[in-house]
Amino acid sequence: MQLKKFLCFFACFVSGFFLAQSDTSKFERISSGIVKPAPFCEPFVSELENYKPQAAAIYATNAEEYDLGNTGKEAKWFQYIAAGFEVPFYRKYMYKGDQLVQAFACSAVLSFHLFWDPLELSSSPILNTDYRLGAIWLKYIRFYKDSWLKNYSVKLSPINHESTHIGDDLTIYRIEKNYPITRVNVSYEFSEIDFTFNDPNGRFEQNHSLRFGWLYRISKGDYYSIGENDGDPSLAKPSGSRTEVFAAYNFIRSRGILTWKKWRNVISAEWRNRVKYNYPLFTTVNGNVQSQDAGQGRVNHFALYFGYKLVKAKGPTIGMYLHAYTGLNPYGQFRNRSHFNSYGFTFIME
């Protein structure tokens, strides 16, 4: 099972390398047509749902529920891996004379996100895998000449799906711990709309970008459920909300201190207000499992990335970043846990 998951990640990573090529050309005439990628409305480095292929070593908050080594540590090293790609369907660039005025594109996005514990020597267990599908992304950008506002862009993705699964070793561990819930089935659909001012548009010039986004869960029920074979379904209490909002800032520095000709300094930050999942937290005291009510609520998270990406005229490039995060545990069924912190180093294929 784990081998199959790694093969999926590898295939997704390779596909992303070839499909996620950005058109970084300047404002010369760009052709339109089918199966042509569009570089606008792409995720910022700090965005939680970033589908770009990446690998990160993170020193993060630990918890008994996923501490298979029974270390009892408050924090330890984990690894995060993401692999994804955008499948372009169509793009259209529109001109007024020789001036690029606006553009439209549509595509689909598929990504996998893996949270695992490679330093746990008995099995290096996979802790959680998130699967996300954006069935259709509609993207639009409007350009301005000789203005502080270079452009604005809008992305509408009316149908998206997310589902999450814990690893087999973790399932066995939770059964042996005699937890009232072995696993939680997180599966739901949502719509999203984003607005961006000064979209980087695949370019490397100095640029301040600001993005606002809103998500709305469109599926019935809730974000999650508990099957009868996985625990007591009544423990999955309603989350109490359908929405999520975020704001993100992305600064590409091409001049000034700590900048070079072949490398661009990138500072990226995100604030997001998320729904906390409402089912109990478990700990073991003197051999007995104790539960704590997670409660309904919303949690703010903050993410900050600082690093550099290599300047390339065409095709994907590599970025290297230090990052810090605080807020809701972002991985699968562990989103009933707040006060989660992580720090680390990330490589991203952009």
Tab-separated table of C-alpha atoms in Angstrom:
chain	number	residue	atom	x	y	z
A	1	MET	CA	0.000	0.000	0.000
A	2	GLN	CA	2.760	2.448	0.908
A	3	LEU	CA	4.697	1.526	-2.264
A	4	LYS	CA	1.629	2.285	-4.382
A	5	LYS	CA	1.286	5.688	-2.737
A	6	PHE	CA	4.933	6.526	-3.383
A	7	LEU	CA	4.575	5.466	-7.027
A	8	CYS	CA	1.567	7.780	-7.335
A	9	PHE	CA	3.590	10.633	-5.883
A	10	PHE	CA	6.503	9.973	-8.218
A	11	ALA	CA	4.287	9.856	-11.291
A	12	CYS	CA	2.536	13.045	-10.217
A	13	PHE	CA	5.861	14.787	-9.622
A	14	VAL	CA	7.177	13.869	-13.086
A	15	SER	CA	3.912	14.896	-14.738
A	16	GLY	CA	4.027	18.210	-12.935
A	17	PHE	CA	7.566	18.842	-14.195
A	18	PHE	CA	6.412	18.715	-17.793
A	19	LEU	CA	2.881	20.101	-17.515
A	20	ALA	CA	3.427	23.013	-15.130
A	21	GLN	CA	5.606	25.018	-17.470
A	22	SER	CA	5.011	28.745	-17.122
A	23	ASP	CA	5.028	31.210	-19.952
A	24	THR	CA	7.361	33.861	-18.526
A	25	SER	CA	7.556	35.966	-21.671
A	26	LYS	CA	7.095	39.696	-21.517
A	27	PHE	CA	4.239	41.493	-23.175
A	28	GLU	CA	4.968	40.313	-26.727
A	29	ARG	CA	2.058	38.617	-28.481
A	30	ILE	CA	1.282	35.250	-26.912
A	31	SER	CA	-0.578	32.595	-28.836
A	32	SER	CA	-3.938	31.207	-27.773
A	33	GLY	CA	-5.228	27.686	-28.143
A	34	ILE	CA	-6.032	24.379	-26.495
A	35	VAL	CA	-3.725	22.480	-24.101
A	36	LYS	CA	-1.630	25.602	-23.481
A	37	PRO	CA	-0.769	26.580	-19.875
A	38	ALA	CA	-1.463	30.024	-18.437
A	39	PRO	CA	0.903	31.345	-15.730
A	40	PHE	CA	-1.587	33.575	-13.912
A	41	CYS	CA	-3.662	32.606	-10.844
A	42	GLU	CA	-1.010	30.151	-9.689
A	43	PRO	CA	-0.607	29.512	-5.941
A	44	PHE	CA	1.719	31.635	-3.840
A	45	VAL	CA	4.549	29.848	-2.075
A	46	SER	CA	2.838	30.221	1.315
A	47	GLU	CA	-0.625	29.050	0.257
A	48	LEU	CA	-1.833	26.032	2.190
A	49	GLU	CA	-3.345	24.332	-0.858
A	50	ASN	CA	-0.222	24.736	-2.986
A	51	TYR	CA	-0.219	21.917	-5.549
A	52	LYS	CA	3.332	22.564	-6.764
A	53	PRO	CA	5.676	19.561	-6.292
A	54	GLN	CA	7.595	20.085	-3.066
A	55	ALA	CA	9.449	18.376	-0.236
A	56	ALA	CA	9.873	19.788	3.263
A	57	ALA	CA	11.595	18.766	6.476
A	58	ILE	CA	9.551	20.154	9.368
A	59	TYR	CA	10.074	20.292	13.118
A	60	ALA	CA	6.471	20.194	14.287
A	61	THR	CA	4.151	19.684	17.226
A	62	ASN	CA	3.858	16.034	18.173
A	63	ALA	CA	0.821	14.222	19.624
A	64	GLU	CA	0.234	10.764	21.021
A	65	GLU	CA	-2.370	10.047	18.336
A	66	TYR	CA	0.325	9.955	15.630
A	67	ASP	CA	3.451	9.256	17.714
A	68	LEU	CA	4.022	5.634	16.678
A	69	GLY	CA	7.435	5.571	18.348
A	70	ASN	CA	5.822	6.461	21.693
A	71	THR	CA	8.521	9.077	22.212
A	72	GLY	CA	6.338	11.374	24.287
A	73	LYS	CA	8.111	14.363	22.742
A	74	GLU	CA	6.236	17.643	22.434
A	75	ALA	CA	7.800	18.223	18.992
A	76	LYS	CA	9.901	16.224	16.558
A	77	TRP	CA	10.984	16.045	12.910
A	78	PHE	CA	8.504	14.991	10.224
A	79	GLN	CA	8.480	15.209	6.455
A	80	TYR	CA	5.908	16.750	4.142
A	81	ILE	CA	5.750	15.943	0.422
A	82	ALA	CA	3.355	17.326	-2.182
A	83	ALA	CA	3.066	16.399	-5.832
A	84	GLY	CA	0.593	17.870	-8.255
A	85	PHE	CA	0.015	19.377	-11.650
A	86	GLU	CA	-2.348	21.645	-13.535
A	87	VAL	CA	-3.821	20.208	-16.729
A	88	PRO	CA	-4.418	23.060	-19.210
A	89	PHE	CA	-7.524	22.914	-21.401
A	90	TYR	CA	-7.586	26.279	-23.166
A	91	ARG	CA	-6.141	29.787	-23.009
A	92	LYS	CA	-7.054	32.990	-24.838
A	93	TYR	CA	-4.951	36.182	-24.898
A	94	MET	CA	-6.686	39.350	-26.121
A	95	TYR	CA	-4.964	42.453	-27.515
A	96	LYS	CA	-5.768	46.012	-28.416
A	97	GLY	CA	-3.279	46.747	-31.164
A	98	ASP	CA	0.048	45.513	-29.812
A	99	GLN	CA	-0.995	45.922	-26.188
A	100	LEU	CA	-1.995	42.879	-24.171
A	101	VAL	CA	-5.294	43.724	-22.471
A	102	GLN	CA	-6.695	40.578	-20.904
A	103	ALA	CA	-6.550	36.796	-20.904
A	104	PHE	CA	-8.723	33.831	-20.023
A	105	ALA	CA	-7.862	30.206	-19.323
A	106	CYS	CA	-9.417	27.035	-17.991
A	107	SER	CA	-7.761	23.964	-16.527
A	108	ALA	CA	-8.004	21.202	-13.921
A	109	VAL	CA	-5.712	20.511	-10.960
A	110	LEU	CA	-4.805	17.285	-9.179
A	111	SER	CA	-2.541	17.004	-6.120
A	112	PHE	CA	-1.413	14.664	-3.339
A	113	HIS	CA	-0.078	15.777	0.042
A	114	LEU	CA	1.832	13.387	2.312
A	115	PHE	CA	2.599	13.841	6.025
A	116	TRP	CA	4.867	11.103	7.351
A	117	ASP	CA	7.380	10.154	10.032
A	118	PRO	CA	10.521	8.861	8.260
A	119	LEU	CA	12.644	8.843	11.438
A	120	GLU	CA	10.378	6.383	13.265
A	121	LEU	CA	12.673	3.388	12.728
A	122	SER	CA	10.221	0.480	13.026
A	123	SER	CA	8.197	1.339	9.891
A	124	SER	CA	8.718	5.010	8.880
A	125	PRO	CA	4.918	5.308	8.887
A	126	ILE	CA	2.776	7.377	6.569
A	127	LEU	CA	0.594	9.423	8.895
A	128	ASN	CA	-1.796	11.118	6.500
A	129	THR	CA	-2.390	11.585	2.784
A	130	ASP	CA	-4.602	14.352	1.377
A	131	TYR	CA	-6.018	14.040	-2.143
A	132	ARG	CA	-7.371	17.143	-3.861
A	133	LEU	CA	-9.035	17.577	-7.231
A	134	GLY	CA	-10.064	20.834	-8.855
A	135	ALA	CA	-12.420	19.629	-11.595
A	136	ILE	CA	-12.425	22.976	-13.397
A	137	TRP	CA	-10.508	26.216	-12.820
A	138	LEU	CA	-11.710	29.323	-14.664
A	139	LYS	CA	-8.999	32.009	-14.688
A	140	TYR	CA	-9.089	35.612	-15.869
A	141	ILE	CA	-6.528	38.434	-15.810
A	142	ARG	CA	-6.806	42.120	-16.804
A	143	PHE	CA	-3.625	44.092	-17.542
A	144	TYR	CA	-2.930	47.809	-17.054
A	145	LYS	CA	-0.166	49.891	-18.594
A	146	ASP	CA	1.800	52.614	-16.788
A	147	SER	CA	-0.051	52.092	-13.508
A	148	TRP	CA	0.841	51.059	-9.973
A	149	LEU	CA	-1.721	48.309	-10.499
A	150	LYS	CA	-0.121	46.077	-13.119
A	151	ASN	CA	-3.062	43.687	-13.277
A	152	TYR	CA	-5.792	41.967	-11.350
A	153	SER	CA	-6.825	38.350	-11.715
A	154	VAL	CA	-9.783	36.204	-10.685
A	155	LYS	CA	-9.905	32.434	-10.256
A	156	LEU	CA	-13.218	30.598	-9.907
A	157	SER	CA	-13.198	26.877	-9.137
A	158	PRO	CA	-16.831	25.821	-8.633
A	159	ILE	CA	-16.254	22.109	-7.993
A	160	ASN	CA	-13.354	20.823	-5.905
A	161	HIS	CA	-12.984	17.614	-3.934
A	162	GLU	CA	-10.812	16.746	-0.951
A	163	SER	CA	-10.444	13.396	0.789
A	164	THR	CA	-7.884	12.225	3.329
A	165	HIS	CA	-6.613	8.864	4.559
A	166	ILE	CA	-4.319	7.882	7.412
A	167	GLY	CA	-1.599	5.264	6.831
A	168	ASP	CA	-2.088	1.561	7.516
A	169	ASP	CA	0.528	1.518	10.276
A	170	LEU	CA	-1.221	4.400	12.018
A	171	THR	CA	-4.572	2.601	11.777
A	172	ILE	CA	-3.078	-0.472	13.472
A	173	TYR	CA	-1.434	1.727	16.109
A	174	ARG	CA	-4.759	3.389	16.958
A	175	ILE	CA	-6.499	0.008	17.190
A	176	GLU	CA	-3.818	-1.256	19.577
A	177	LYS	CA	-4.198	1.932	21.645
A	178	ASN	CA	-7.914	1.105	21.893
A	179	TYR	CA	-8.985	4.576	20.758
A	180	PRO	CA	-12.781	5.031	20.430
A	181	ILE	CA	-12.119	6.333	16.892
A	182	THR	CA	-9.731	4.411	14.650
A	183	ARG	CA	-10.044	6.703	11.653
A	184	VAL	CA	-12.185	9.563	10.398
A	185	ASN	CA	-13.445	9.696	6.827
A	186	VAL	CA	-12.714	13.240	5.661
A	187	SER	CA	-14.370	13.747	2.275
A	188	TYR	CA	-16.187	16.798	0.943
A	189	GLU	CA	-16.688	19.117	-2.029
A	190	PHE	CA	-16.268	22.884	-2.064
A	191	SER	CA	-16.230	25.965	-4.283
A	192	GLU	CA	-13.552	28.660	-4.206
A	193	ILE	CA	-13.033	32.139	-5.593
A	194	ASP	CA	-9.792	34.165	-5.392
A	195	PHE	CA	-8.970	37.782	-6.264
A	196	THR	CA	-5.352	38.825	-6.843
A	197	PHE	CA	-3.884	42.281	-7.320
A	198	ASN	CA	-0.545	42.416	-9.181
A	199	ASP	CA	-0.523	38.739	-10.079
A	200	PRO	CA	3.125	37.638	-10.685
A	201	ASN	CA	1.966	36.065	-13.965
A	202	GLY	CA	4.985	33.761	-14.113
A	203	ARG	CA	7.478	36.617	-14.232
A	204	PHE	CA	10.555	37.303	-12.123
A	205	GLU	CA	10.477	41.091	-11.919
A	206	GLN	CA	10.077	42.896	-8.605
A	207	ASN	CA	6.436	42.673	-7.600
A	208	HIS	CA	4.095	43.017	-4.612
A	209	SER	CA	1.037	40.727	-4.854
A	210	LEU	CA	-2.020	40.584	-2.640
A	211	ARG	CA	-4.648	37.846	-2.774
A	212	PHE	CA	-8.012	37.308	-1.066
A	213	GLY	CA	-9.950	34.048	-1.179
A	214	TRP	CA	-13.199	32.473	-0.021
A	215	LEU	CA	-14.142	28.780	0.146
A	216	TYR	CA	-17.606	27.340	0.638
A	217	ARG	CA	-18.398	23.682	1.316
A	218	ILE	CA	-21.108	22.591	-1.135
A	219	SER	CA	-21.414	18.930	-0.122
A	220	LYS	CA	-24.188	17.773	2.195
A	221	GLY	CA	-23.464	16.498	5.670
A	222	ASP	CA	-20.129	17.747	6.993
A	223	TYR	CA	-16.450	17.696	6.185
A	224	TYR	CA	-16.154	14.276	7.824
A	225	SER	CA	-17.950	11.179	9.067
A	226	ILE	CA	-17.080	8.096	11.126
A	227	GLY	CA	-17.985	4.653	9.814
A	228	GLU	CA	-19.382	2.018	12.164
A	229	ASN	CA	-16.250	-0.108	11.620
A	230	ASP	CA	-14.017	2.832	12.552
A	231	GLY	CA	-15.635	3.975	15.797
A	232	ASP	CA	-18.752	5.513	17.273
A	233	PRO	CA	-20.438	7.663	14.554
A	234	SER	CA	-22.061	9.824	17.253
A	235	LEU	CA	-18.608	11.151	18.210
A	236	ALA	CA	-18.420	13.061	14.903
A	237	LYS	CA	-20.268	16.167	16.034
A	238	PRO	CA	-21.084	18.943	13.492
A	239	SER	CA	-18.321	21.397	12.679
A	240	GLY	CA	-20.818	24.252	12.614
A	241	SER	CA	-19.555	26.082	9.518
A	242	ARG	CA	-19.206	25.819	5.748
A	243	THR	CA	-16.809	28.660	4.955
A	244	GLU	CA	-13.108	29.415	4.966
A	245	VAL	CA	-11.395	32.722	4.148
A	246	PHE	CA	-7.788	33.685	3.562
A	247	ALA	CA	-5.493	36.533	2.565
A	248	ALA	CA	-1.985	36.108	1.166
A	249	TYR	CA	0.921	38.414	0.330
A	250	ASN	CA	3.776	37.583	-2.047
A	251	PHE	CA	6.833	39.809	-2.589
A	252	ILE	CA	9.338	39.034	-5.364
A	253	ARG	CA	12.561	41.016	-4.880
A	254	SER	CA	14.823	41.533	-7.899
A	255	ARG	CA	16.954	44.373	-6.490
A	256	GLY	CA	18.406	45.480	-3.188
A	257	ILE	CA	20.324	43.679	-0.477
A	258	LEU	CA	20.532	39.863	-0.665
A	259	THR	CA	19.412	39.685	-4.297
A	260	TRP	CA	21.306	38.269	-7.259
A	261	LYS	CA	20.913	38.195	-11.023
A	262	LYS	CA	20.096	34.484	-11.193
A	263	TRP	CA	18.094	34.251	-7.967
A	264	ARG	CA	14.986	36.110	-6.831
A	265	ASN	CA	14.288	36.632	-3.177
A	266	VAL	CA	10.688	35.709	-2.306
A	267	ILE	CA	8.838	36.633	0.885
A	268	SER	CA	5.389	35.069	1.120
A	269	ALA	CA	2.843	35.056	3.931
A	270	GLU	CA	-0.685	33.772	4.405
A	271	TRP	CA	-3.446	34.217	6.984
A	272	ARG	CA	-6.300	31.741	6.876
A	273	ASN	CA	-9.362	31.272	9.061
A	274	ARG	CA	-10.332	27.591	9.058
A	275	VAL	CA	-12.992	25.346	10.507
A	276	LYS	CA	-11.840	23.091	13.339
A	277	TYR	CA	-13.152	19.532	13.041
A	278	ASN	CA	-15.320	18.536	15.971
A	279	TYR	CA	-14.516	15.065	17.299
A	280	PRO	CA	-12.558	14.127	20.440
A	281	LEU	CA	-8.816	14.233	21.071
A	282	PHE	CA	-7.321	11.156	22.754
A	283	THR	CA	-4.485	10.569	25.210
A	284	THR	CA	-3.515	7.578	27.361
A	285	VAL	CA	-3.018	8.042	31.125
A	286	ASN	CA	-1.999	5.059	33.268
A	287	GLY	CA	-3.114	2.699	30.527
A	288	ASN	CA	-6.556	4.270	30.178
A	289	VAL	CA	-7.705	6.272	27.151
A	290	GLN	CA	-8.998	9.715	28.005
A	291	SER	CA	-10.884	11.951	25.583
A	292	GLN	CA	-11.094	15.712	25.327
A	293	ASP	CA	-13.874	17.509	23.496
A	294	ALA	CA	-12.473	19.444	20.541
A	295	GLY	CA	-15.543	21.696	20.384
A	296	GLN	CA	-16.923	23.784	17.556
A	297	GLY	CA	-14.817	26.698	16.501
A	298	ARG	CA	-12.621	28.404	13.971
A	299	VAL	CA	-8.844	28.805	14.107
A	300	ASN	CA	-6.558	31.398	12.532
A	301	HIS	CA	-3.368	30.152	10.996
A	302	PHE	CA	-0.319	32.082	9.846
A	303	ALA	CA	2.366	30.859	7.440
A	304	LEU	CA	5.581	32.679	6.467
A	305	TYR	CA	8.095	31.673	3.774
A	306	PHE	CA	11.454	33.302	3.031
A	307	GLY	CA	13.811	32.073	0.340
A	308	TYR	CA	14.969	32.174	-3.242
A	309	LYS	CA	13.949	30.816	-6.616
A	310	LEU	CA	16.135	30.374	-9.670
A	311	VAL	CA	15.484	32.652	-12.645
A	312	LYS	CA	14.665	30.672	-15.810
A	313	ALA	CA	13.354	31.982	-19.111
A	314	LYS	CA	11.041	29.014	-19.687
A	315	GLY	CA	9.885	25.898	-17.912
A	316	PRO	CA	9.694	25.075	-14.210
A	317	THR	CA	12.243	26.405	-11.764
A	318	ILE	CA	13.368	25.456	-8.264
A	319	GLY	CA	12.716	27.407	-5.080
A	320	MET	CA	14.316	26.959	-1.640
A	321	TYR	CA	12.597	28.376	1.443
A	322	LEU	CA	12.691	28.584	5.208
A	323	HIS	CA	9.168	28.547	6.615
A	324	ALA	CA	7.198	28.835	9.831
A	325	TYR	CA	3.575	27.953	10.571
A	326	THR	CA	1.208	28.239	13.508
A	327	GLY	CA	-2.478	27.401	13.791
A	328	LEU	CA	-4.682	24.423	13.080
A	329	ASN	CA	-3.020	21.098	12.292
A	330	PRO	CA	-3.481	21.140	8.488
A	331	TYR	CA	-3.187	17.385	7.840
A	332	GLY	CA	-6.306	15.331	7.194
A	333	GLN	CA	-8.250	14.047	10.191
A	334	PHE	CA	-5.896	15.873	12.584
A	335	ARG	CA	-7.694	19.140	11.849
A	336	ASN	CA	-9.434	18.797	15.203
A	337	ARG	CA	-6.131	19.963	16.777
A	338	SER	CA	-5.278	23.625	17.272
A	339	HIS	CA	-2.025	25.056	18.686
A	340	PHE	CA	0.037	23.266	16.007
A	341	ASN	CA	3.419	24.809	15.167
A	342	SER	CA	6.021	23.859	12.576
A	343	TYR	CA	9.324	25.195	11.248
A	344	GLY	CA	11.377	23.851	8.423
A	345	PHE	CA	13.041	23.963	5.038
A	346	THR	CA	11.211	23.442	1.744
A	347	PHE	CA	12.181	22.744	-1.870
A	348	ILE	CA	9.462	23.637	-4.381
A	349	MET	CA	9.262	23.012	-8.131
A	350	GLU	CA	7.621	26.227	-9.364
